[in-house]
Amino acid sequence: MEWFDKRLAEANLLRQQYAQVRESAETVFEDLWTAVKAIVVDAAKTKVFASIATNGNSSVRVVKMRVESSSWLGPEDKELTIRLSDDKRNIEASGSAGRVKVILSLGVCPDGVVCLKYEGKELRPSEAAIKVMDPFLFPEFYTGSENP
């Protein structure tokens, strides 16, 4: 029964980590949003992104901007929605027409603190904000790929 005891201990640790993630998820989401807003403030200082703004509520955050379109229809509005999943294990960023889709997971990192991860790699909130905002602001670098 050695394997059973080991597996039981692993299951207990996993449950503790899930509880820790749930407790910290909103704070981590808020830290990411603060980093996103800093990028928005910097972008708004430029002529290209002068129309960028934030909106939303505590569970769904939104970044909007008006961009020139190459079509005859004229300018179009772009929107990036950032939301904390209901189970509080992920933060998903999705953009207009499916152009941006980034999923950040929340997990307990080696130092015992809940952190953001992208494809298993730990990210600081400022790094995660860049991961989310770069394809929204500069989609020309992501043509043909869904995730950055």
XYZ file of C-alpha atoms in Angstrom:
148
model
C 0.000 0.000 0.000
C 3.003 2.300 -0.263
C 1.769 3.599 -3.621
C -1.644 4.292 -2.085
C -0.225 6.353 0.774
C 1.972 8.287 -1.658
C -0.949 8.942 -3.995
C -3.175 9.994 -1.099
C -0.542 12.503 0.054
C -0.253 13.862 -3.511
C -4.038 14.238 -3.724
C -4.128 16.100 -0.409
C -1.351 18.438 -1.574
C -3.208 19.083 -4.831
C -6.413 19.943 -2.958
C -4.474 22.341 -0.717
C -2.913 24.001 -3.766
C -6.317 24.369 -5.479
C -7.669 25.999 -2.324
C -4.679 28.340 -2.195
C -5.184 29.268 -5.868
C -8.895 29.967 -5.290
C -8.063 32.187 -2.310
C -5.458 34.201 -4.241
C -6.971 34.227 -7.735
C -8.716 37.589 -7.527
C -5.580 39.280 -6.179
C -3.470 37.776 -8.976
C -6.128 38.844 -11.524
C -6.014 42.368 -10.107
C -2.188 42.407 -10.286
C -2.379 41.410 -13.955
C -4.990 44.097 -14.635
C -2.761 46.725 -12.987
C 0.081 45.708 -15.321
C -2.257 45.797 -18.346
C -3.437 49.296 -17.382
C 0.197 50.466 -17.233
C 0.671 49.289 -20.830
C -2.570 51.026 -21.840
C -1.374 54.300 -20.277
C 1.928 54.082 -22.182
C 0.197 53.138 -25.441
C -2.297 56.006 -25.135
C 0.608 58.460 -25.204
C 1.328 57.503 -28.808
C -0.533 58.732 -31.866
C -1.112 55.191 -33.122
C -2.914 54.053 -29.959
C -4.383 57.371 -28.779
C -7.911 55.889 -28.680
C -7.035 52.996 -26.341
C -9.052 52.805 -23.123
C -10.104 50.363 -20.418
C -13.525 49.339 -19.203
C -15.306 46.415 -17.607
C -16.000 45.242 -14.091
C -14.205 43.280 -11.388
C -14.655 39.916 -13.130
C -14.396 40.910 -16.799
C -11.889 43.561 -17.849
C -11.922 45.171 -21.287
C -9.395 47.077 -23.381
C -10.844 48.921 -26.396
C -9.426 50.940 -29.236
C -10.386 52.282 -32.631
C -8.099 51.326 -35.493
C -7.888 52.232 -39.133
C -9.134 49.456 -41.341
C -7.734 48.498 -44.706
C -11.290 47.931 -45.946
C -13.579 50.532 -47.448
C -15.687 50.430 -44.281
C -13.354 52.777 -42.438
C -12.196 52.599 -38.813
C -13.153 49.616 -36.687
C -13.324 49.003 -32.964
C -11.108 46.326 -31.447
C -11.752 44.837 -28.054
C -9.750 42.617 -25.737
C -11.613 40.869 -22.931
C -9.703 39.532 -19.932
C -11.589 37.309 -17.528
C -10.965 35.072 -14.554
C -12.471 31.615 -15.118
C -15.314 30.502 -12.874
C -13.114 27.838 -11.284
C -10.406 30.509 -10.728
C -7.681 28.337 -12.275
C -7.211 30.357 -15.475
C -7.283 33.856 -16.848
C -8.367 34.041 -20.473
C -7.726 36.952 -22.811
C -9.688 36.964 -26.044
C -9.851 39.581 -28.729
C -12.181 40.752 -31.432
C -12.896 38.189 -34.130
C -10.817 35.588 -32.275
C -7.546 37.280 -33.232
C -6.141 37.075 -29.712
C -6.482 34.080 -27.436
C -4.122 33.724 -24.508
C -4.780 31.450 -21.558
C -2.781 32.018 -18.399
C -3.013 29.414 -15.671
C -2.768 30.064 -11.956
C -0.694 27.731 -9.856
C 1.421 27.473 -6.761
C 5.016 28.226 -7.699
C 8.146 26.778 -6.023
C 8.273 29.645 -3.521
C 4.786 28.688 -2.286
C 3.074 31.763 -3.734
C 0.259 31.673 -6.298
C 1.534 32.908 -9.633
C 0.644 33.203 -13.300
C 1.915 30.634 -15.773
C 1.928 30.428 -19.550
C 2.559 27.003 -21.042
C 3.911 25.907 -17.651
C 6.397 28.777 -17.340
C 6.061 31.162 -14.403
C 5.431 34.799 -15.378
C 5.444 38.012 -13.377
C 2.279 40.110 -13.866
C 4.194 42.558 -16.086
C 5.390 39.681 -18.315
C 1.886 38.208 -18.479
C 0.471 41.629 -19.419
C 2.881 41.818 -22.350
C 1.904 38.272 -23.382
C -1.745 39.401 -23.462
C -1.325 42.882 -24.942
C 1.305 42.291 -27.626
C -0.946 40.371 -30.047
C -3.757 42.866 -29.423
C -1.612 45.917 -30.144
C 0.610 44.354 -32.807
C -1.427 41.634 -34.582
C 0.790 41.857 -37.664
C 3.398 39.821 -35.793
C 0.887 37.005 -35.165
C -0.692 36.558 -38.582
C -1.714 32.964 -39.058
C -1.254 31.916 -35.441
C -3.839 31.925 -32.709
C -1.552 32.127 -29.692
C 1.601 34.187 -29.322
